[in-house]
Coordinates of C-alpha atoms in Angstrom, one line a residue:
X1 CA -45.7 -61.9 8.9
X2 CA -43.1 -60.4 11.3
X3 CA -43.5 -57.3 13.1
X4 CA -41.6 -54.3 11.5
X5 CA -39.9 -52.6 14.0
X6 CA -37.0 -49.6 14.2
X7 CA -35.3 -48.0 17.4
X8 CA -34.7 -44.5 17.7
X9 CA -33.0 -42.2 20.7
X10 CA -35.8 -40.6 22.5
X11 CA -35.7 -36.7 23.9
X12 CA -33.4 -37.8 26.5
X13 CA -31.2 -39.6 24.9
X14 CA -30.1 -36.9 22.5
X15 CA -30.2 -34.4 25.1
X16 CA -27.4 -36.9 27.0
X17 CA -25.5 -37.1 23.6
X18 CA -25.5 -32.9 23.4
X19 CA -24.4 -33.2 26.8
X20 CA -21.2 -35.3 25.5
X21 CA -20.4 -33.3 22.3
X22 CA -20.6 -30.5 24.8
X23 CA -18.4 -32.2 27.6
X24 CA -15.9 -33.3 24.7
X25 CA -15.4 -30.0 23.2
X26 CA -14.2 -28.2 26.5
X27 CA -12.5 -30.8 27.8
X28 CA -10.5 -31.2 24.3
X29 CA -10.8 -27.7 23.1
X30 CA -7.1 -26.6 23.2
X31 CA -6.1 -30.0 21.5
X32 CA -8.8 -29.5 18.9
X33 CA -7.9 -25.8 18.2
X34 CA -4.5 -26.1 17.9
X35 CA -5.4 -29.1 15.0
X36 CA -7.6 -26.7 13.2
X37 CA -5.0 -23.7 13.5
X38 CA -2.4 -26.4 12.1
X39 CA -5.0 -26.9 9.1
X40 CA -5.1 -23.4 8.3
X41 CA -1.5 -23.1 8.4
X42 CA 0.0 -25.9 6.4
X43 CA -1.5 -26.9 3.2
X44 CA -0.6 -29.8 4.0
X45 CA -3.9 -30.3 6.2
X46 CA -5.8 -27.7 4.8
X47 CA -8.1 -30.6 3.5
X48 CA -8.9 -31.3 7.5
X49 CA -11.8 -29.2 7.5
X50 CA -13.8 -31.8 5.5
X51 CA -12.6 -34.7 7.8
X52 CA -15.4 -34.6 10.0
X53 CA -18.5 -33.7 7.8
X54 CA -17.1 -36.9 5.5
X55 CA -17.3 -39.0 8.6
X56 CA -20.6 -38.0 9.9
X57 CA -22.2 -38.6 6.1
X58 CA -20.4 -42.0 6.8
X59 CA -22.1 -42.4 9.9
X60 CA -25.4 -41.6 8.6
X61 CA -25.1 -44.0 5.8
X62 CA -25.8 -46.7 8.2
X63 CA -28.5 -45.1 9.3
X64 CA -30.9 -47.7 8.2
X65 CA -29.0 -50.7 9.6
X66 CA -28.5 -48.7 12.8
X67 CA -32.1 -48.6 13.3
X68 CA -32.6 -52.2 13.1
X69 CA -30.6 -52.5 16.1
X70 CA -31.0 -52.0 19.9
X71 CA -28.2 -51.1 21.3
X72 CA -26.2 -53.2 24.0
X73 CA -24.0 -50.9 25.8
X74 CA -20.4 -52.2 26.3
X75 CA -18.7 -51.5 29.5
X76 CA -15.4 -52.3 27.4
X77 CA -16.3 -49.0 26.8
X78 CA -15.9 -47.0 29.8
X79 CA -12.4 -48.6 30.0
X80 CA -11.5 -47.3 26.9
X81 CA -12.6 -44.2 27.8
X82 CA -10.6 -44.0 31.0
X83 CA -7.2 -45.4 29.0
X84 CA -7.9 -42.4 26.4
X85 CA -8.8 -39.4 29.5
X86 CA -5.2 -41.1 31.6
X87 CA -3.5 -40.1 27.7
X88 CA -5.8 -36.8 27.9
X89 CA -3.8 -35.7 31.1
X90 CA -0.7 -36.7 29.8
X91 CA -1.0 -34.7 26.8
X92 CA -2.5 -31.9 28.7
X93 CA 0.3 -31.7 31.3
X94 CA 2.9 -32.0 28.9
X95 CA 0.9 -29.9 26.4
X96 CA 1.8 -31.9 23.3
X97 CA -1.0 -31.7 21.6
X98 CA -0.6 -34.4 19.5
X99 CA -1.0 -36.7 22.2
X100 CA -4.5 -34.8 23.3
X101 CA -5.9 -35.2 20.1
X102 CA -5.2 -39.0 19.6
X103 CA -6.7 -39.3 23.2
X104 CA -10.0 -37.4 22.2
X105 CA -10.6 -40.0 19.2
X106 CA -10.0 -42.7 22.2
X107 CA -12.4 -41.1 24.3
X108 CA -15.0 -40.7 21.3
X109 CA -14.8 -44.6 20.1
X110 CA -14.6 -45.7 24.1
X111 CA -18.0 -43.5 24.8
X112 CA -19.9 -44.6 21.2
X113 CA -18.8 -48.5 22.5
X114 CA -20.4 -47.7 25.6
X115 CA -23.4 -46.5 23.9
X116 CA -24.0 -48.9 21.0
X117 CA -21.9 -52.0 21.9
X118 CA -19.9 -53.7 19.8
X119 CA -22.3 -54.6 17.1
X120 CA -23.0 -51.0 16.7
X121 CA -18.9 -50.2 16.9
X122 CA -18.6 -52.4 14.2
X123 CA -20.7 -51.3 11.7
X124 CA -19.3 -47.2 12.4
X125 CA -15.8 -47.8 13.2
X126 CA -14.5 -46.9 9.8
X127 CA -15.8 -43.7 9.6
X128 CA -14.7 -43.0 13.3
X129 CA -11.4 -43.7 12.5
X130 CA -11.5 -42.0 9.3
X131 CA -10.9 -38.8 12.2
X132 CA -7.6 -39.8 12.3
X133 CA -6.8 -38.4 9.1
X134 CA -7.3 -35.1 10.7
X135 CA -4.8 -34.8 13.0
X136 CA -1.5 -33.5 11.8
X137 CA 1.6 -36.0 12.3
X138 CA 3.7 -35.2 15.2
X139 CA 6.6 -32.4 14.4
X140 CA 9.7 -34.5 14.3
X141 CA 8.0 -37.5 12.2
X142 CA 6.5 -34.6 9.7
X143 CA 10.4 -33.2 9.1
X144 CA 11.9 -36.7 8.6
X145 CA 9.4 -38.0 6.1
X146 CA 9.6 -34.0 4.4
X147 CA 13.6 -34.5 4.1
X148 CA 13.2 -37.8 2.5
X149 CA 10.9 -37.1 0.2
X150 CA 12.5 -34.2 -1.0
X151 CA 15.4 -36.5 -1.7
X152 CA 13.2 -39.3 -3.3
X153 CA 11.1 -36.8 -5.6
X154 CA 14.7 -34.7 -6.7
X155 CA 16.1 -37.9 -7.9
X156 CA 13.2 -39.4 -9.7
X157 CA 12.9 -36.0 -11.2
X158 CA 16.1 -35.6 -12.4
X159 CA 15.6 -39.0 -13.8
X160 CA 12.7 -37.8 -16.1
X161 CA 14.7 -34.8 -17.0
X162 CA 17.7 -36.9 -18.2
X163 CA 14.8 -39.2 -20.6
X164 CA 14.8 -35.7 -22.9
X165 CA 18.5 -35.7 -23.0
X166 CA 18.7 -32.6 -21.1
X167 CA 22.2 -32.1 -19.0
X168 CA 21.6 -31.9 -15.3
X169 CA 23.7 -32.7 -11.6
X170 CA 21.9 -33.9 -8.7
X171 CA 23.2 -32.6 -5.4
X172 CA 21.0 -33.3 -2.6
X173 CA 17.8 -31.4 -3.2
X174 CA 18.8 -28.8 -5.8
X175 CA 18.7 -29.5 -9.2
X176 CA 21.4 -27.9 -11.5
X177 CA 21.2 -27.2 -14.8
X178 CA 23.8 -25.0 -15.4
X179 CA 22.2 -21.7 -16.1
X180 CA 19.3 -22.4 -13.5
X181 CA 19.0 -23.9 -10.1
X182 CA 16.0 -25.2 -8.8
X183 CA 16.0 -26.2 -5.2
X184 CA 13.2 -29.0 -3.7
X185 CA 12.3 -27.2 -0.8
X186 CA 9.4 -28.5 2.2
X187 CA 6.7 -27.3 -0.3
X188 CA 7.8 -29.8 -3.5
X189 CA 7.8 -32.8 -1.1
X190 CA 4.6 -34.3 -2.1
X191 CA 3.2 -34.3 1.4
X192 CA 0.6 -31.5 0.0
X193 CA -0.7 -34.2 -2.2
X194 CA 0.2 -36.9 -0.1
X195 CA -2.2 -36.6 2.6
X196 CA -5.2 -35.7 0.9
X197 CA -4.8 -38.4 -1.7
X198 CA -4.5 -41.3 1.1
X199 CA -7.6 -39.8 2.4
X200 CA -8.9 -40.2 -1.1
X201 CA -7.9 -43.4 -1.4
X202 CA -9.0 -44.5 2.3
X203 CA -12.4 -43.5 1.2
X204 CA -12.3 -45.2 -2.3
X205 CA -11.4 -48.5 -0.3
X206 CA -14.0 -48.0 2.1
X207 CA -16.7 -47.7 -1.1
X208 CA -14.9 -50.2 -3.4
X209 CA -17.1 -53.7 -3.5
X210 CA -14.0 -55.6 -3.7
X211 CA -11.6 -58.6 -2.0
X212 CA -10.0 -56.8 1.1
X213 CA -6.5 -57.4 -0.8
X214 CA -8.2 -55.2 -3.5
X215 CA -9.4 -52.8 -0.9
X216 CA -5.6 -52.7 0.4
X217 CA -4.4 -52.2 -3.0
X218 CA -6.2 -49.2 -3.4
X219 CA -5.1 -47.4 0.0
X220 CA -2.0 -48.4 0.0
X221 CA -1.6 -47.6 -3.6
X222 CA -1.6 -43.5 -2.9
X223 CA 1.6 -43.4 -2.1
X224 CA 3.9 -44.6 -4.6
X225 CA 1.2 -42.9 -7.2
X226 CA 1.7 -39.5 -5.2
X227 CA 5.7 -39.7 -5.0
X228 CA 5.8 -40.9 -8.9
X229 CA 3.3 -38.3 -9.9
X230 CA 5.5 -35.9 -7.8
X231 CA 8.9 -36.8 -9.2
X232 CA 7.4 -36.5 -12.5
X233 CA 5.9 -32.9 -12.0
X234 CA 9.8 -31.9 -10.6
X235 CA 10.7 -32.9 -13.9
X236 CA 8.6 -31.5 -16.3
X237 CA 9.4 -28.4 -14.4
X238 CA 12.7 -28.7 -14.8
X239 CA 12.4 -29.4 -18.6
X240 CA 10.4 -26.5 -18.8
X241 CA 13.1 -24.0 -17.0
X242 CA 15.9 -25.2 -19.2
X243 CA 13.7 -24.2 -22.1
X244 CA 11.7 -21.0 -21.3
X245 CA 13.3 -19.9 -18.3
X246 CA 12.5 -19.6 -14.6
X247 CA 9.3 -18.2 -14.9
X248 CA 8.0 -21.9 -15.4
X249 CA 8.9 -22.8 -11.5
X250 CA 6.9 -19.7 -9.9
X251 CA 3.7 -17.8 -9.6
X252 CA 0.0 -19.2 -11.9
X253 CA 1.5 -22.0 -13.6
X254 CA 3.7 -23.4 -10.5
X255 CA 0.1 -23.6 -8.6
X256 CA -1.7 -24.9 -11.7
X257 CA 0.9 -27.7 -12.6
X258 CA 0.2 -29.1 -8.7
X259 CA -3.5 -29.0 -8.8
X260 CA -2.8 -30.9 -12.2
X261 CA -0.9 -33.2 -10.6
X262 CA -3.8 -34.2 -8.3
X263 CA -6.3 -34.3 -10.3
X264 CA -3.9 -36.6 -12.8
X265 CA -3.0 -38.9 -9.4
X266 CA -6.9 -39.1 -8.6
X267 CA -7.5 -40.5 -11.8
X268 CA -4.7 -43.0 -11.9
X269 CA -6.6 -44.2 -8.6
X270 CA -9.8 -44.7 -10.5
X271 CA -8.3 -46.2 -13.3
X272 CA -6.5 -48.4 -10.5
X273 CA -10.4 -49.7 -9.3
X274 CA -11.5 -50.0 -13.1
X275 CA -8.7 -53.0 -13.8
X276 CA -9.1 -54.4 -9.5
X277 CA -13.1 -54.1 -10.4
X278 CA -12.4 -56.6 -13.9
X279 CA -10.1 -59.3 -12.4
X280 CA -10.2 -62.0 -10.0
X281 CA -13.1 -64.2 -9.2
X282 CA -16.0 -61.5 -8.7
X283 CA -15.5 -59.4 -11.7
X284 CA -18.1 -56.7 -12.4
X285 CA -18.2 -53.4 -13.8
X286 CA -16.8 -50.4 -11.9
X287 CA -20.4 -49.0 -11.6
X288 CA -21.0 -51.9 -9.5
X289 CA -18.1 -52.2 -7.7
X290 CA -17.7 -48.3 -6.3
X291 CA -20.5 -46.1 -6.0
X292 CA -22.3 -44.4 -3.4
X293 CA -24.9 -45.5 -1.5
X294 CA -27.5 -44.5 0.4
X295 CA -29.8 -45.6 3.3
X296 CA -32.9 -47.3 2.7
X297 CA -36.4 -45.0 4.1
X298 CA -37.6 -46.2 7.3
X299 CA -40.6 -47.6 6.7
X300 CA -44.0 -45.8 7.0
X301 CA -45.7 -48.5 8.9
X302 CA -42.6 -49.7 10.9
X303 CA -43.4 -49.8 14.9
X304 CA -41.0 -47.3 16.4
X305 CA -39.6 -48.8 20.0
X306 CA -36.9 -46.0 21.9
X307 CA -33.9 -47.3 23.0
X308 CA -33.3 -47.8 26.9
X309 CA -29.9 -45.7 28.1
X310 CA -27.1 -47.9 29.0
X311 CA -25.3 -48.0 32.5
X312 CA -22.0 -47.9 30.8
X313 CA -23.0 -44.9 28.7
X314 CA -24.1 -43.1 31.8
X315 CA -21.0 -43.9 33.5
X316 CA -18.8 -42.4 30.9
X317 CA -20.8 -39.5 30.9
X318 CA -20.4 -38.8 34.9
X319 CA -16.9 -39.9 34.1
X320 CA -16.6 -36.9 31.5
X321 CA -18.2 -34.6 34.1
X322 CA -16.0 -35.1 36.9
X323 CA -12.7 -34.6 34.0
X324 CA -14.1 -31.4 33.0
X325 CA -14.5 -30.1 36.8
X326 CA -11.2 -31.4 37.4
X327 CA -9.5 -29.5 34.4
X328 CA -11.7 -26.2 35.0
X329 CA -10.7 -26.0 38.5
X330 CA -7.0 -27.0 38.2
X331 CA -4.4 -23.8 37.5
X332 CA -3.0 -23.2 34.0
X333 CA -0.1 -25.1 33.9
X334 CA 2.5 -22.6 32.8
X335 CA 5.7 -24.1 31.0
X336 CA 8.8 -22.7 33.0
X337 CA 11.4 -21.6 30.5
X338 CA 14.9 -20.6 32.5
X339 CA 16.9 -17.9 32.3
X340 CA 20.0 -18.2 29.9
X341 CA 22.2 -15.9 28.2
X342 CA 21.9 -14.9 24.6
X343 CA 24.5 -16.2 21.7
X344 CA 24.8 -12.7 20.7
X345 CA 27.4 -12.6 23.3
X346 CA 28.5 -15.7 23.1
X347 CA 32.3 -15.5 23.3
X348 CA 34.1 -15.7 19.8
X349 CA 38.1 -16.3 21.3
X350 CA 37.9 -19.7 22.8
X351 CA 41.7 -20.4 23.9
X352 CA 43.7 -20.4 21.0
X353 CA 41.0 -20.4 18.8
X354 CA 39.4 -17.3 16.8
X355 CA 35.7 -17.3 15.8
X356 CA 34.1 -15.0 12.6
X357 CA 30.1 -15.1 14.0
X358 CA 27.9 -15.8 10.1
X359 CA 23.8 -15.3 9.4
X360 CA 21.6 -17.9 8.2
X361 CA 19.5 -17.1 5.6
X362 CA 15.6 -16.3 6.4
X363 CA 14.7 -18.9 4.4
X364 CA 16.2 -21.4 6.7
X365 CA 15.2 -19.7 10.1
X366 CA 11.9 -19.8 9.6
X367 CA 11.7 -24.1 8.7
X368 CA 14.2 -24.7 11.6
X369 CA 11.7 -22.1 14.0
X370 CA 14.8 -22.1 16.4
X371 CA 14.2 -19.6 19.5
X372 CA 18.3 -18.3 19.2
X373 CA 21.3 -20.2 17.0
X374 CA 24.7 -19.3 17.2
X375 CA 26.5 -20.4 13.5
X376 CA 30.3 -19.3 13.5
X377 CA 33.8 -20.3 11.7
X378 CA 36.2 -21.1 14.5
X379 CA 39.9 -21.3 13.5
X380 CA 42.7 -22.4 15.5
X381 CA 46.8 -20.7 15.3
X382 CA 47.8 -23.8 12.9
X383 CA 45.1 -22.5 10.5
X384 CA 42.4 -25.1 10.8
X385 CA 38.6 -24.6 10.8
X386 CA 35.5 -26.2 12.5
X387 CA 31.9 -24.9 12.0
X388 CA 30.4 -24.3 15.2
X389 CA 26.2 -24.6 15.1
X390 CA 24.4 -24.5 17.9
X391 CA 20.0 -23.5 17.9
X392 CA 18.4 -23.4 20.8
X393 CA 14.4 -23.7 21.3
X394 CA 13.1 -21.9 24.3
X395 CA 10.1 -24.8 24.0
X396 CA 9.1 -27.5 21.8
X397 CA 5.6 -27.6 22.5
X398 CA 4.1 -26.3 19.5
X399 CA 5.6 -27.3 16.4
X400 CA 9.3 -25.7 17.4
X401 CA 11.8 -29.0 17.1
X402 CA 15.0 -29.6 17.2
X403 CA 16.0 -30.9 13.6
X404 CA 18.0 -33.9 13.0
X405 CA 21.3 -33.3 10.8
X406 CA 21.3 -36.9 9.8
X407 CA 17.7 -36.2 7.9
X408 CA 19.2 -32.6 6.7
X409 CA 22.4 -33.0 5.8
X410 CA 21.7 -35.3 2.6
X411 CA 19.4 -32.4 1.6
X412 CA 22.6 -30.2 1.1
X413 CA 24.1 -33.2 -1.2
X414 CA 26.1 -34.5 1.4
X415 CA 26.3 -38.3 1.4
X416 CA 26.9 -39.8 4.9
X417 CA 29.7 -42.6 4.2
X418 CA 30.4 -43.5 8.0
X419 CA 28.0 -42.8 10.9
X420 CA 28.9 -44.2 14.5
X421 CA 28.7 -42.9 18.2
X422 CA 32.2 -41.7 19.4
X423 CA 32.6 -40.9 23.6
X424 CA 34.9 -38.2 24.6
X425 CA 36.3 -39.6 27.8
X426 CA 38.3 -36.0 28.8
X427 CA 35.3 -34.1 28.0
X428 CA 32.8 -34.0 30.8
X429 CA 29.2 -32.3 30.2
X430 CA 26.8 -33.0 33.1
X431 CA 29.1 -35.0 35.1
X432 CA 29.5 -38.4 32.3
X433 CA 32.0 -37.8 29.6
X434 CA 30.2 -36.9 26.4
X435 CA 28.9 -38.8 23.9
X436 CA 28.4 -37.8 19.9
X437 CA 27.1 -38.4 16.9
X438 CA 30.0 -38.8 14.5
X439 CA 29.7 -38.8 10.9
X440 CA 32.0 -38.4 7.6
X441 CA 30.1 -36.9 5.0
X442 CA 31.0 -36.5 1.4
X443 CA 29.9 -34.8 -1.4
X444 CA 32.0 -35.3 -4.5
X445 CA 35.7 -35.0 -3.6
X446 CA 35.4 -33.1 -0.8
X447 CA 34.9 -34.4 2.6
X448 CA 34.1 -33.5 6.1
X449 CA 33.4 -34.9 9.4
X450 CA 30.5 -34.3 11.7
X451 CA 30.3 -34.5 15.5
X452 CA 26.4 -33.9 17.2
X453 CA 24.8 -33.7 20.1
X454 CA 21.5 -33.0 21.9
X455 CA 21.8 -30.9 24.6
X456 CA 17.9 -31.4 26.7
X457 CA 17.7 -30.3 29.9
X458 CA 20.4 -31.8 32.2
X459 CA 21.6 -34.3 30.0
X460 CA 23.4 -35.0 26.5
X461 CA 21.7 -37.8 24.0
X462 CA 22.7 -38.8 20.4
X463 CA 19.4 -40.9 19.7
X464 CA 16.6 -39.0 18.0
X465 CA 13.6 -41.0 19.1
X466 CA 15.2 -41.0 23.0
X467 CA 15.0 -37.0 22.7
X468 CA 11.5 -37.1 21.9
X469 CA 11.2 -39.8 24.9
X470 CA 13.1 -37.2 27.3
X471 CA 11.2 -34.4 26.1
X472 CA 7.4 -36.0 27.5
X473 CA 9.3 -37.0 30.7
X474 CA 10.6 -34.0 31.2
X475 CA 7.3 -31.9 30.2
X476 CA 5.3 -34.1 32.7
X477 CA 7.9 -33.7 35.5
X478 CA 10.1 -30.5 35.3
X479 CA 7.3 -28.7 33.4
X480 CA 10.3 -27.9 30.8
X481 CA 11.1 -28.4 27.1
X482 CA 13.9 -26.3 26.1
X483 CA 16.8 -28.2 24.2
X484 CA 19.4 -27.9 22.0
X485 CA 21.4 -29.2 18.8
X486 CA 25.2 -28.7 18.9
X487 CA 27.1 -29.6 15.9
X488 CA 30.7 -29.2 14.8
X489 CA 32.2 -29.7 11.4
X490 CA 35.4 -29.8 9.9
X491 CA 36.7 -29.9 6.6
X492 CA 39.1 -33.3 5.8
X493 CA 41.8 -32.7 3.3
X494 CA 42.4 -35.3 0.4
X495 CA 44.6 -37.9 1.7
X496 CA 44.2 -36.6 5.0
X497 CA 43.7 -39.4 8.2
X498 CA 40.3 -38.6 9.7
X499 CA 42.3 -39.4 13.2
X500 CA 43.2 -36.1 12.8
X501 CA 40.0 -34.9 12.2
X502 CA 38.3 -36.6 15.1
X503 CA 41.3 -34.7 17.2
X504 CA 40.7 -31.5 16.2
X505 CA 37.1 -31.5 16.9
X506 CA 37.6 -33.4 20.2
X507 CA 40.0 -30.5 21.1
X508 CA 37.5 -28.1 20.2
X509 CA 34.8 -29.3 21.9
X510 CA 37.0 -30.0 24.8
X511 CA 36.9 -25.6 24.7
X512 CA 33.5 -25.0 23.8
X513 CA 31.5 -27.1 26.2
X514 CA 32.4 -24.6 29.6
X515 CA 31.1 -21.4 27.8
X516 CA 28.1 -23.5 26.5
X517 CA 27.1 -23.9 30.2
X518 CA 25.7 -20.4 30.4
X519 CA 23.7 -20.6 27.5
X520 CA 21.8 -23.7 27.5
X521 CA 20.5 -24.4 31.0
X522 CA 20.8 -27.6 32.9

């Protein structure tokens, strides 16, 4: 009969693992604070605070097959540790925090490799990398996939408004139905249900006895079932104002119908394992196929050996050590924000054009959490307008981004019809003649055209994904991240050549990039 035999950390072992929880806390603690601050802040995370506890029952789960093994320490490990401390400093000089906390779940899987192995990796990895569910998206991704949704749930609920024969027009993200508006704002995008009910469904997948497709099925599955669920819930609402009034959209019952919502998209998942559990070639009931389970005793009369400390472990630890007396004796890196002149006096007679200086409404300031904005109707002596926008953010460090018209503007119920990149060869900003966004937009009859820019730093860019690029360069190197969206509009007559259009806001740009000089530093 064969020996029975489990391994277990001695004293010294889990006084080295204190050691490392304690090492990864200071070294990570801004990172990690700022994610819990974001989960008190946003509903949208607010289920964060159960991340971890989830993933340590996870953990513990395997406790029984964990014990059967003794570990081999990987030195695959230690690399991986060094990769995620090299992103550490990155983040850290920078300070975008989203990039510290994806290095401290590096650091954490590159430090348990180097202490169990791979075998051990393997059998924990999913619930170490159900962490990443934790950590809020990064700013600009968060607003894109907010915009879109909002535009995805409004029409889907107008749809289900329109099954009940009830009279409604779509523009953007506001619904009208004559004697009532309701606007899809941030908070009606689904992401409140979106994120925790991919975290549901990431742990239903994880416990579901099923064909990996299966599995997939189930994950994946969250999100059409959220945005549906969603869309419908925007409609029912709207059904509901058109017959009782706008008390239905607000206080008790606006909170109640989401929680329904939830609950109702939690049991569609369920119902989702019942029919996966009852086809293919393993059927079986859902009992069977998804349930909890738990690990099996140790046995009484099992021989207890302790496990021996590996080299690599040790040599992530000292590695950890010398990080955390690196970052402790290191200055605070303080973010240097230039001087510039406030648009309160920014000059409103540009040449032969006239300005009338306008307010946006509070509503709007706070989701675009711009640092100062100039918004003003300029008009020129043969009576024609352009819209002159400009917001300005001191730093976009923490959570403060410059927002992308091309996500917003369908919001308003603009529909972009043309969108190219136009250079204005006799207007110089920076030294290069300037390049723009340009974009007719069109909602109903009426028409406009757009021109945009992103003013960052020292140069001009018109690709969103290259301003997030210039804004880590530029945070590791010039300790900066102030920037800038400039955008002009003008209205385009019926009938009316847009070559005209593009001329009169390539003349007015030609006046308004010298007195932008002063206020948005190079």
């Amino acid at each position: 009969m064969s020996e029975k035999l489990v391994w277990k950390e001695s004293n010294l072992v889990w006084g080295l693992l204190l050691v490392l929880a304690l090492l990864l806390g200071w070294i990570f603690w801004d990172g990690l604070k700022e994610m819990v601050k974001v989960w008190g802040e946003q509903e949208e995370y607010s289920y964060g605070y159960i991340i971890p506890f989830i993933s340590l029952f996870l953990i513990w789960q395997k406790k029984d097959q964990l014990e059967r093994m003794a570990f081999q320490g990987s030195w695959y490990g230690f690399v991986v540790a060094i990769f995620g401390l090299v992103l550490y400093f990155l983040g850290n000089l920078s300070a975008i925090f989203v990039i510290v906390q994806y290095a401290f779940l590096i650091v954490l899987m590159g430090t348990v490799l180097a202490f169990t192995g791979w075998k051990g990796l393997k059998i924990i990895f999913v619930p170490l990398l159900f962490l990443a569910f934790m950590i809020p998206l990064p700013v600009f991704f968060f607003n894109t996939l907010s915009s879109q949704l909002q535009l995805i749930s409004s029409q889907l609920g107008v749809a289900v408004i329109r099954l009940f024969g009830i009279s409604v027009f779509l523009e953007g993200n506001v619904i009208d139905l004559g004697e009532f508006k309701l606007q899809v704002v941030e908070a009606c995008s689904g992401l409140r249900y979106l994120f925790p009910l991919m975290t549901l469904g990431f742990i239903a997948a994880y416990f579901f006895k099923g064909a990996f497709w299966k599995r997939a099925i189930v994950f994946i599955s969250s999100i059409p079932i959220t945005v549906l669920m969603n869309s419908f819930r925007i409609g029912v609402i709207g059904i509901m104002v058109d017959n009782w009034g706008r008390g239905m959209a607000e206080g008790f019952l606006h909170d109640f119908e989401g929680w329904a919502v939830f609950m109702a998209c939690t049991a569609i998942l369920v119902a989702e394992m019942w029919v996966l559990s009852r086809i293919g070639v393993k059927k079986m009931p859902l009992r069977e196929a998804f349930g909890l389970e738990f690990p099996a005793p140790t046995p009484t009369d099992a021989k207890v050996r302790y496990r021996a400390i590996p080299k690599a472990f040790v040599a992530a630890l000292v590695l950890l050590v010398i990080t955390t007396v690196v970052t402790a004796t290191l200055p605070e890196r303080v973010e240097m924000k230039p001087a510039r002149k406030d648009f309160s006096t920014f000059p409103l007679a540009m040449g032969d054009w006239k300005g009338k200086g306008e307010r946006l409404e509070q509503i709007y300031i706070e989701t675009l959490k711009f640092d100062d904005y100039i918004i003003a109707d300029f008009t020129n002596e043969q009576g024609r307008s352009v819209n002159f926008y400009v917001a300005y953010y001191a730093s976009q460090r923490k959570g403060g981004a410059v927002h992308s018209p091309r996500s917003c503007i369908p919001g308003d119920g603009w529909e972009i019809t043309d969108f190219t990149q136009k250079q204005l060869a006799d207007v110089v900003v920076g030294g290069q003649p300037l390049k723009v966004n340009r974009a007719v937009i069109q909602k109903g009859s009426t028409k406009e055209l757009v021109y945009y820019w992103f003013q960052q730093r020292d140069r001009t860019v018109t690709n969103e994904f290259m301003v997030k690029w210039y804004l880590l360069v530029d945070a590791l190197l010039k300790n900066r991240t102030d920037g800038s969206l400039v955008r002009l509009t003008t209205f385009i007559s019926p009938g009316e050549d847009l070559a005209q259009g593009d001329k009169l806001l390539s003349d007015f740009t030609r006046v308004a990039v010298s007195p932008l000089k002063g206020y948005l530093p190079e």
